[in-house]
Amino acid sequence: MMRSIVSNPIAVLDIGKTNLKLVVASDDGWPLETHGLPNVPMTQGSYLAYDLAGLEEWFLDTLADLSQRHAIGAVIVAAHGCGAVLVDGDTPVLPMMDYDAVSPPAIDEAYARIAPGYDEVFCGIGGAMRLGKQLLWQESAYPVEFARAKAYLTTAQFFALRLGGRAASEISQLAAQSHIWDLIHRQPSSLMRKRGWSHLLPECVPAGEVLGTVSESVTRRTGLAQSTEILCGVHDSNANLFRYKAAGMADASILSTGTWMIGFQRGLPLDKLDCARAMVLNIDVDGENAPSTLIAAGREYDLIRGEHFASDAAVLAALPTLLSRGTLALPSFVGDDGLFPGAARRGRVIGPPPKRLPNGRHWRCSTQRSAQTAALMRSRAQNA
């Protein structure tokens, strides 16, 4: 992967589905300082969307604070998949759709007729999860605004542009279950070509390529040196995958956790991938195949946990006791089947709980209440 040669600290904006983080890391990847807040969507027009302006304000304000303590040499954005922005210049012509938006039945029906096949994009249709469906919805609902768009930028590359870089695409983001990229022939998907949308995708460049330096306005706002490089950006789970590849562990099976847990297994034949079991094909930052699985593990955890917060250390400390007692959360509390077809919203907890958590608090979810717990989790999922 091509990258900057800057040896100063690097600022990483991590746009996760659940949380936003801004990390300053040393040139060898060691985190020096971290700031974060929840990623809360809002309804803009007819769909659930990202508050791009608010996100950018927080990003720049936090950069301004960090630049007082760190000589930041480069900025890069890592973002979850299935997010992109239609732009004219560096300005959005429509809000960035949140993939949890509930698409109208008419859009669902229309998209089912034109969606690319699994053997081209290696993922199912799935609500508004696919950028192809988001484009169809936006074009149908807002034809005037859609016609103004000059480019369609996945999330990381949109923020690179806003900082002062040039417009670009990047393979790990394009290939992250988007339906806009043909993963076999490495070109815009059949959907993009048939709908006349291919021109919206800029040149594809490596995740670590320098797209420019921060603009004068960003320099004034943040205090960053105008020589601060803007790197192209990357799909968040693929960034995690790359560090193992860079360490000589390319053949290891990797579980990357967050809102979704993605299991990467290089070398798996593509004919072994099964759409019904949420098996997908990712493309890594070097353009190589990375067969994968998906399950909404982070969302499952949040629904089971409810309002009872436990630190990561407490959860890890409780794990041996839970395992020894045979306690297990069975899928799936959320609306996604994931690896277990037909399991959506059928989640339950089985097995006896420990009497107390390591922090002294009582365990809240008992076997006797598993039915009530499952009902509560289903209700939360439906109202989310």
Short mmCIF file of C-alpha atoms in Angstrom, two decimals:
data_model
loop_
_atom_site.label_atom_id
_atom_site.label_comp_id
_atom_site.label_asym_id
_atom_site.label_seq_id
_atom_site.Cartn_x
_atom_site.Cartn_y
_atom_site.Cartn_z
CA MET A 1 0.00 0.00 0.00
CA MET A 2 1.40 3.41 -0.94
CA ARG A 3 1.49 5.86 1.92
CA SER A 4 2.84 9.14 3.20
CA ILE A 5 6.45 9.27 4.42
CA VAL A 6 5.54 11.64 7.26
CA SER A 7 7.08 10.59 10.61
CA ASN A 8 5.10 13.06 12.72
CA PRO A 9 1.97 11.91 14.59
CA ILE A 10 -1.05 11.11 12.41
CA ALA A 11 -4.63 12.16 13.22
CA VAL A 12 -7.15 9.40 12.49
CA LEU A 13 -10.85 10.19 12.26
CA ASP A 14 -12.68 6.90 12.84
CA ILE A 15 -16.29 7.14 11.65
CA GLY A 16 -17.97 4.07 13.09
CA LYS A 17 -21.65 3.30 12.81
CA THR A 18 -22.10 3.61 16.59
CA ASN A 19 -19.28 5.93 17.66
CA LEU A 20 -16.98 8.63 16.31
CA LYS A 21 -13.35 8.79 17.44
CA LEU A 22 -10.43 11.05 16.73
CA VAL A 23 -7.12 9.44 17.57
CA VAL A 24 -3.64 10.91 17.38
CA ALA A 25 -1.22 8.07 16.72
CA SER A 26 2.55 7.90 16.51
CA ASP A 27 4.06 7.00 13.15
CA ASP A 28 4.32 3.37 14.32
CA GLY A 29 0.60 3.27 15.16
CA TRP A 30 0.68 3.79 18.93
CA PRO A 31 -2.32 5.86 20.15
CA LEU A 32 -1.21 9.03 21.89
CA GLU A 33 -4.58 10.65 22.59
CA THR A 34 -8.21 9.72 21.85
CA HIS A 35 -11.47 11.67 21.81
CA GLY A 36 -14.92 10.33 20.94
CA LEU A 37 -18.67 10.72 21.05
CA PRO A 38 -21.74 8.74 19.89
CA ASN A 39 -22.61 8.85 16.20
CA VAL A 40 -26.22 9.98 16.26
CA PRO A 41 -28.16 10.14 12.96
CA MET A 42 -30.95 12.60 12.23
CA THR A 43 -33.86 12.72 9.82
CA GLN A 44 -33.16 15.06 6.90
CA GLY A 45 -35.85 15.22 4.23
CA SER A 46 -37.37 11.80 3.69
CA TYR A 47 -34.64 9.63 5.18
CA LEU A 48 -32.40 9.01 8.17
CA ALA A 49 -29.09 10.76 7.54
CA TYR A 50 -25.76 11.79 8.98
CA ASP A 51 -25.32 15.25 10.42
CA LEU A 52 -22.33 15.94 8.18
CA ALA A 53 -22.05 19.58 9.23
CA GLY A 54 -22.15 18.69 12.92
CA LEU A 55 -19.66 15.86 12.47
CA GLU A 56 -17.28 18.16 10.61
CA GLU A 57 -17.60 20.86 13.29
CA TRP A 58 -16.66 18.38 16.01
CA PHE A 59 -13.81 17.02 13.91
CA LEU A 60 -12.29 20.43 13.25
CA ASP A 61 -12.79 21.66 16.82
CA THR A 62 -11.09 18.54 18.17
CA LEU A 63 -8.25 18.86 15.67
CA ALA A 64 -7.77 22.45 16.86
CA ASP A 65 -7.44 21.19 20.43
CA LEU A 66 -5.10 18.33 19.52
CA SER A 67 -2.85 20.48 17.34
CA GLN A 68 -1.86 22.45 20.45
CA ARG A 69 -0.22 19.31 21.89
CA HIS A 70 0.84 17.30 18.84
CA ALA A 71 2.77 18.25 15.68
CA ILE A 72 0.34 16.41 13.40
CA GLY A 73 1.89 15.57 10.04
CA ALA A 74 -1.01 13.85 8.30
CA VAL A 75 -4.74 13.19 8.62
CA ILE A 76 -6.57 10.05 7.49
CA VAL A 77 -10.19 8.94 7.80
CA ALA A 78 -11.31 5.36 8.45
CA ALA A 79 -15.03 4.77 7.95
CA HIS A 80 -17.58 1.98 8.04
CA GLY A 81 -18.93 0.66 4.76
CA CYS A 82 -22.19 1.52 3.00
CA GLY A 83 -21.89 5.28 3.43
CA ALA A 84 -21.29 7.84 0.67
CA VAL A 85 -22.06 11.43 -0.30
CA LEU A 86 -23.16 12.97 -3.61
CA VAL A 87 -21.19 16.17 -4.10
CA ASP A 88 -20.88 19.14 -6.42
CA GLY A 89 -17.33 20.38 -5.90
CA ASP A 90 -16.74 19.70 -2.21
CA THR A 91 -20.34 20.43 -1.21
CA PRO A 92 -22.99 17.75 -0.57
CA VAL A 93 -26.02 18.04 -2.83
CA LEU A 94 -27.98 15.68 -0.56
CA PRO A 95 -27.48 14.48 3.03
CA MET A 96 -25.44 11.30 3.47
CA MET A 97 -27.94 8.50 4.02
CA ASP A 98 -27.68 6.37 7.15
CA TYR A 99 -27.87 2.72 6.12
CA ASP A 100 -30.46 2.12 8.86
CA ALA A 101 -32.91 4.31 6.93
CA VAL A 102 -36.13 2.43 6.13
CA SER A 103 -36.55 2.45 2.38
CA PRO A 104 -40.04 2.87 0.87
CA PRO A 105 -41.68 -0.35 -0.42
CA ALA A 106 -41.69 1.08 -3.96
CA ILE A 107 -37.91 1.51 -3.81
CA ASP A 108 -37.48 -2.00 -2.40
CA GLU A 109 -39.52 -3.44 -5.26
CA ALA A 110 -37.78 -1.39 -7.94
CA TYR A 111 -34.33 -2.21 -6.61
CA ALA A 112 -35.04 -5.93 -6.43
CA ARG A 113 -35.55 -5.82 -10.20
CA ILE A 114 -32.25 -4.09 -11.00
CA ALA A 115 -29.84 -5.11 -8.21
CA PRO A 116 -26.55 -6.73 -9.29
CA GLY A 117 -26.26 -10.48 -8.80
CA TYR A 118 -24.50 -12.06 -5.85
CA ASP A 119 -21.81 -13.45 -8.15
CA GLU A 120 -20.85 -9.86 -9.04
CA VAL A 121 -21.11 -7.98 -5.72
CA PHE A 122 -21.18 -10.84 -3.17
CA CYS A 123 -23.79 -9.44 -0.81
CA GLY A 124 -27.59 -9.37 -0.60
CA ILE A 125 -30.00 -6.46 -0.98
CA GLY A 126 -30.67 -5.74 2.69
CA GLY A 127 -32.79 -2.60 3.29
CA ALA A 128 -30.85 0.63 2.68
CA MET A 129 -27.56 -1.11 3.39
CA ARG A 130 -26.44 -0.95 -0.23
CA LEU A 131 -25.17 2.26 -1.80
CA GLY A 132 -26.80 1.20 -5.06
CA LYS A 133 -30.22 1.26 -3.43
CA GLN A 134 -29.44 4.55 -1.69
CA LEU A 135 -28.64 6.08 -5.09
CA LEU A 136 -31.89 4.82 -6.59
CA TRP A 137 -33.84 6.24 -3.65
CA GLN A 138 -32.09 9.61 -3.82
CA GLU A 139 -32.46 9.87 -7.59
CA SER A 140 -36.18 8.99 -7.36
CA ALA A 141 -36.99 11.32 -4.45
CA TYR A 142 -34.69 14.25 -5.33
CA PRO A 143 -34.07 14.25 -9.11
CA VAL A 144 -33.05 17.93 -9.30
CA GLU A 145 -30.45 17.66 -6.55
CA PHE A 146 -29.24 14.30 -7.84
CA ALA A 147 -28.66 15.79 -11.30
CA ARG A 148 -26.33 18.41 -9.81
CA ALA A 149 -23.96 15.79 -8.41
CA LYS A 150 -20.53 15.61 -10.03
CA ALA A 151 -19.13 12.81 -7.86
CA TYR A 152 -20.15 10.10 -5.41
CA LEU A 153 -17.60 9.76 -2.62
CA THR A 154 -17.50 7.06 0.00
CA THR A 155 -17.27 8.45 3.51
CA ALA A 156 -13.51 8.50 4.10
CA GLN A 157 -12.83 10.14 0.75
CA PHE A 158 -15.59 12.72 1.27
CA PHE A 159 -13.87 14.02 4.40
CA ALA A 160 -10.49 13.93 2.67
CA LEU A 161 -12.01 16.23 0.04
CA ARG A 162 -13.47 18.52 2.68
CA LEU A 163 -10.05 18.91 4.29
CA GLY A 164 -8.56 20.10 1.02
CA GLY A 165 -7.63 16.95 -0.88
CA ARG A 166 -8.72 15.99 -4.39
CA ALA A 167 -11.71 13.77 -5.17
CA ALA A 168 -10.84 10.08 -5.21
CA SER A 169 -12.22 6.58 -4.73
CA GLU A 170 -10.58 3.78 -2.72
CA ILE A 171 -11.02 0.06 -3.26
CA SER A 172 -11.68 -1.15 0.31
CA GLN A 173 -14.51 1.37 0.68
CA LEU A 174 -15.96 0.76 -2.80
CA ALA A 175 -16.01 -2.99 -2.18
CA ALA A 176 -17.54 -2.89 1.31
CA GLN A 177 -20.93 -4.41 0.42
CA SER A 178 -21.87 -1.40 -1.67
CA HIS A 179 -23.36 -2.85 -4.91
CA ILE A 180 -21.59 -0.08 -6.82
CA TRP A 181 -18.43 -2.08 -7.62
CA ASP A 182 -18.00 -5.27 -9.65
CA LEU A 183 -15.66 -7.29 -7.43
CA ILE A 184 -14.68 -9.75 -10.15
CA HIS A 185 -13.94 -7.41 -13.05
CA ARG A 186 -12.81 -4.50 -10.82
CA GLN A 187 -14.99 -1.85 -12.43
CA PRO A 188 -18.23 0.01 -11.67
CA SER A 189 -21.00 -2.54 -11.18
CA SER A 190 -23.54 -3.44 -13.85
CA LEU A 191 -26.05 -1.34 -11.90
CA MET A 192 -23.81 1.73 -12.09
CA ARG A 193 -23.24 1.24 -15.81
CA LYS A 194 -26.90 0.60 -16.71
CA ARG A 195 -28.17 3.56 -14.66
CA GLY A 196 -25.56 5.92 -16.10
CA TRP A 197 -23.97 6.53 -12.71
CA SER A 198 -20.42 5.32 -13.42
CA HIS A 199 -19.15 8.83 -14.13
CA LEU A 200 -19.82 9.71 -10.49
CA LEU A 201 -16.94 7.53 -9.28
CA PRO A 202 -13.55 9.33 -9.32
CA GLU A 203 -10.24 7.64 -10.00
CA CYS A 204 -9.45 4.82 -7.56
CA VAL A 205 -6.22 5.40 -5.63
CA PRO A 206 -4.49 3.58 -2.70
CA ALA A 207 -5.71 4.21 0.84
CA GLY A 208 -2.39 5.74 1.92
CA GLU A 209 -1.88 8.00 -1.08
CA VAL A 210 -1.50 11.72 -0.39
CA LEU A 211 -4.44 13.63 -1.91
CA GLY A 212 -3.08 17.06 -1.02
CA THR A 213 -2.48 19.18 2.05
CA VAL A 214 -4.99 20.89 4.31
CA SER A 215 -6.66 23.96 2.89
CA GLU A 216 -6.00 27.48 4.17
CA SER A 217 -9.42 27.55 5.85
CA VAL A 218 -8.68 24.31 7.71
CA THR A 219 -5.27 25.65 8.73
CA ARG A 220 -6.87 28.80 10.15
CA ARG A 221 -9.58 26.80 11.92
CA THR A 222 -7.39 24.08 13.43
CA GLY A 223 -3.87 25.43 13.72
CA LEU A 224 -2.56 22.54 11.63
CA ALA A 225 0.46 23.37 9.50
CA GLN A 226 -0.51 23.91 5.87
CA SER A 227 1.98 21.15 5.00
CA THR A 228 -0.21 18.62 6.85
CA GLU A 229 -0.92 15.81 4.39
CA ILE A 230 -4.36 14.44 3.64
CA LEU A 231 -4.31 10.70 3.01
CA CYS A 232 -6.99 9.04 0.88
CA GLY A 233 -8.64 7.00 3.64
CA VAL A 234 -9.84 3.46 4.21
CA HIS A 235 -12.66 1.11 5.21
CA ASP A 236 -12.36 0.71 8.98
CA SER A 237 -12.31 -3.09 9.19
CA ASN A 238 -9.89 -3.26 6.29
CA ALA A 239 -7.56 -0.91 8.16
CA ASN A 240 -7.60 -3.41 11.01
CA LEU A 241 -6.99 -6.27 8.57
CA PHE A 242 -4.01 -4.48 7.00
CA ARG A 243 -2.03 -4.26 10.22
CA TYR A 244 -1.95 -8.07 10.44
CA LYS A 245 -0.95 -8.33 6.80
CA ALA A 246 1.80 -5.76 7.38
CA ALA A 247 3.00 -7.85 10.34
CA GLY A 248 3.36 -10.96 8.16
CA MET A 249 0.10 -12.54 9.35
CA ALA A 250 -1.83 -12.29 6.08
CA ASP A 251 -3.07 -15.89 6.29
CA ALA A 252 -4.45 -15.60 9.83
CA SER A 253 -8.21 -15.64 10.40
CA ILE A 254 -9.08 -12.17 11.71
CA LEU A 255 -12.19 -11.10 13.65
CA SER A 256 -12.64 -7.32 13.47
CA THR A 257 -15.21 -6.16 16.01
CA GLY A 258 -17.36 -3.06 16.32
CA THR A 259 -21.03 -2.51 15.52
CA TRP A 260 -20.45 -5.46 13.20
CA MET A 261 -18.05 -8.32 13.71
CA ILE A 262 -16.36 -9.15 10.42
CA GLY A 263 -14.50 -12.41 10.07
CA PHE A 264 -11.80 -12.35 7.37
CA GLN A 265 -10.42 -15.56 5.88
CA ARG A 266 -8.08 -15.17 2.93
CA GLY A 267 -7.82 -18.07 0.53
CA LEU A 268 -11.42 -19.23 0.89
CA PRO A 269 -12.70 -20.12 -2.60
CA LEU A 270 -15.35 -17.68 -3.78
CA ASP A 271 -17.73 -20.54 -4.66
CA LYS A 272 -17.87 -21.33 -0.92
CA LEU A 273 -19.46 -17.96 -0.13
CA ASP A 274 -23.16 -18.19 0.78
CA CYS A 275 -25.40 -15.12 0.68
CA ALA A 276 -27.94 -16.73 3.03
CA ARG A 277 -25.27 -16.98 5.73
CA ALA A 278 -24.11 -13.36 5.44
CA MET A 279 -20.89 -14.32 3.69
CA VAL A 280 -19.42 -11.51 1.60
CA LEU A 281 -16.32 -10.60 -0.34
CA ASN A 282 -14.23 -7.66 0.81
CA ILE A 283 -11.27 -6.33 -1.15
CA ASP A 284 -8.28 -5.26 0.94
CA VAL A 285 -6.29 -2.06 0.55
CA ASP A 286 -3.91 -3.76 -1.87
CA GLY A 287 -6.76 -4.97 -4.10
CA GLU A 288 -6.62 -8.59 -2.92
CA ASN A 289 -9.67 -10.73 -2.13
CA ALA A 290 -10.64 -11.06 1.54
CA PRO A 291 -13.65 -13.43 1.89
CA SER A 292 -15.62 -12.50 4.99
CA THR A 293 -18.62 -13.07 7.23
CA LEU A 294 -20.82 -10.49 8.96
CA ILE A 295 -22.76 -10.50 12.20
CA ALA A 296 -24.05 -7.49 14.17
CA ALA A 297 -22.18 -8.48 17.35
CA GLY A 298 -21.85 -4.94 18.72
CA ARG A 299 -25.55 -4.31 18.38
CA GLU A 300 -26.32 -7.69 19.98
CA TYR A 301 -24.13 -6.73 22.93
CA ASP A 302 -25.78 -3.32 23.34
CA LEU A 303 -29.27 -4.83 23.32
CA ILE A 304 -28.35 -7.50 25.87
CA ARG A 305 -26.50 -5.02 28.07
CA GLY A 306 -29.30 -2.48 28.02
CA GLU A 307 -28.62 0.37 30.44
CA HIS A 308 -26.15 -1.61 32.56
CA PHE A 309 -22.72 -0.36 31.59
CA ALA A 310 -19.66 -2.53 32.20
CA SER A 311 -16.10 -1.69 31.31
CA ASP A 312 -14.24 -3.82 28.79
CA ALA A 313 -12.05 -5.09 31.62
CA ALA A 314 -15.09 -6.17 33.67
CA VAL A 315 -16.62 -7.95 30.68
CA LEU A 316 -13.40 -9.84 29.96
CA ALA A 317 -13.05 -10.74 33.65
CA ALA A 318 -16.61 -12.13 33.71
CA LEU A 319 -16.15 -14.17 30.54
CA PRO A 320 -14.42 -17.24 32.11
CA THR A 321 -17.19 -17.55 34.70
CA LEU A 322 -19.90 -17.30 32.08
CA LEU A 323 -18.20 -19.92 29.91
CA SER A 324 -17.66 -22.29 32.83
CA ARG A 325 -21.36 -22.09 33.68
CA GLY A 326 -22.46 -22.67 30.10
CA THR A 327 -24.16 -19.28 29.85
CA LEU A 328 -24.63 -18.18 26.26
CA ALA A 329 -26.52 -15.50 24.34
CA LEU A 330 -28.06 -17.12 21.30
CA PRO A 331 -28.68 -15.15 18.12
CA SER A 332 -30.21 -12.92 17.19
CA PHE A 333 -31.64 -10.04 19.21
CA VAL A 334 -31.30 -7.64 16.27
CA GLY A 335 -33.23 -7.66 13.01
CA ASP A 336 -30.33 -9.15 11.03
CA ASP A 337 -29.97 -12.90 10.62
CA GLY A 338 -26.23 -12.62 10.16
CA LEU A 339 -24.66 -16.08 10.04
CA PHE A 340 -27.82 -17.72 11.34
CA PRO A 341 -30.64 -17.65 8.76
CA GLY A 342 -34.08 -17.23 10.30
CA ALA A 343 -32.69 -16.19 13.69
CA ALA A 344 -33.55 -12.47 13.56
CA ARG A 345 -35.13 -11.22 16.79
CA ARG A 346 -35.17 -14.74 18.24
CA GLY A 347 -32.32 -14.08 20.64
CA ARG A 348 -32.32 -15.48 24.17
CA VAL A 349 -29.92 -16.08 27.03
CA ILE A 350 -29.45 -19.65 28.24
CA GLY A 351 -27.50 -21.06 31.18
CA PRO A 352 -27.05 -19.80 34.77
CA PRO A 353 -25.57 -16.33 35.31
CA PRO A 354 -22.72 -15.66 37.75
CA LYS A 355 -23.97 -14.34 41.09
CA ARG A 356 -21.98 -11.16 40.77
CA LEU A 357 -19.95 -9.33 38.18
CA PRO A 358 -16.27 -8.68 38.95
CA ASN A 359 -17.12 -5.10 39.95
CA GLY A 360 -19.45 -6.38 42.67
CA ARG A 361 -22.70 -5.56 40.86
CA HIS A 362 -25.37 -8.20 40.44
CA TRP A 363 -25.75 -9.91 37.07
CA ARG A 364 -29.00 -8.59 35.61
CA CYS A 365 -30.00 -11.17 33.06
CA SER A 366 -30.95 -14.55 34.55
CA THR A 367 -32.01 -17.77 32.88
CA GLN A 368 -35.41 -17.54 34.52
CA ARG A 369 -36.01 -14.19 32.86
CA SER A 370 -34.64 -15.10 29.44
CA ALA A 371 -38.07 -15.05 27.76
CA GLN A 372 -38.84 -11.60 29.14
CA THR A 373 -35.36 -10.45 28.17
CA ALA A 374 -35.80 -11.66 24.61
CA ALA A 375 -39.17 -9.87 24.38
CA LEU A 376 -37.60 -6.66 25.66
CA MET A 377 -34.72 -6.91 23.21
CA ARG A 378 -37.08 -7.51 20.31
CA SER A 379 -39.10 -4.47 21.33
CA ARG A 380 -35.98 -2.32 21.53
CA ALA A 381 -34.81 -3.54 18.15
CA GLN A 382 -38.15 -2.77 16.53
CA ASN A 383 -38.25 0.71 18.06
CA ALA A 384 -34.60 1.53 17.36
#
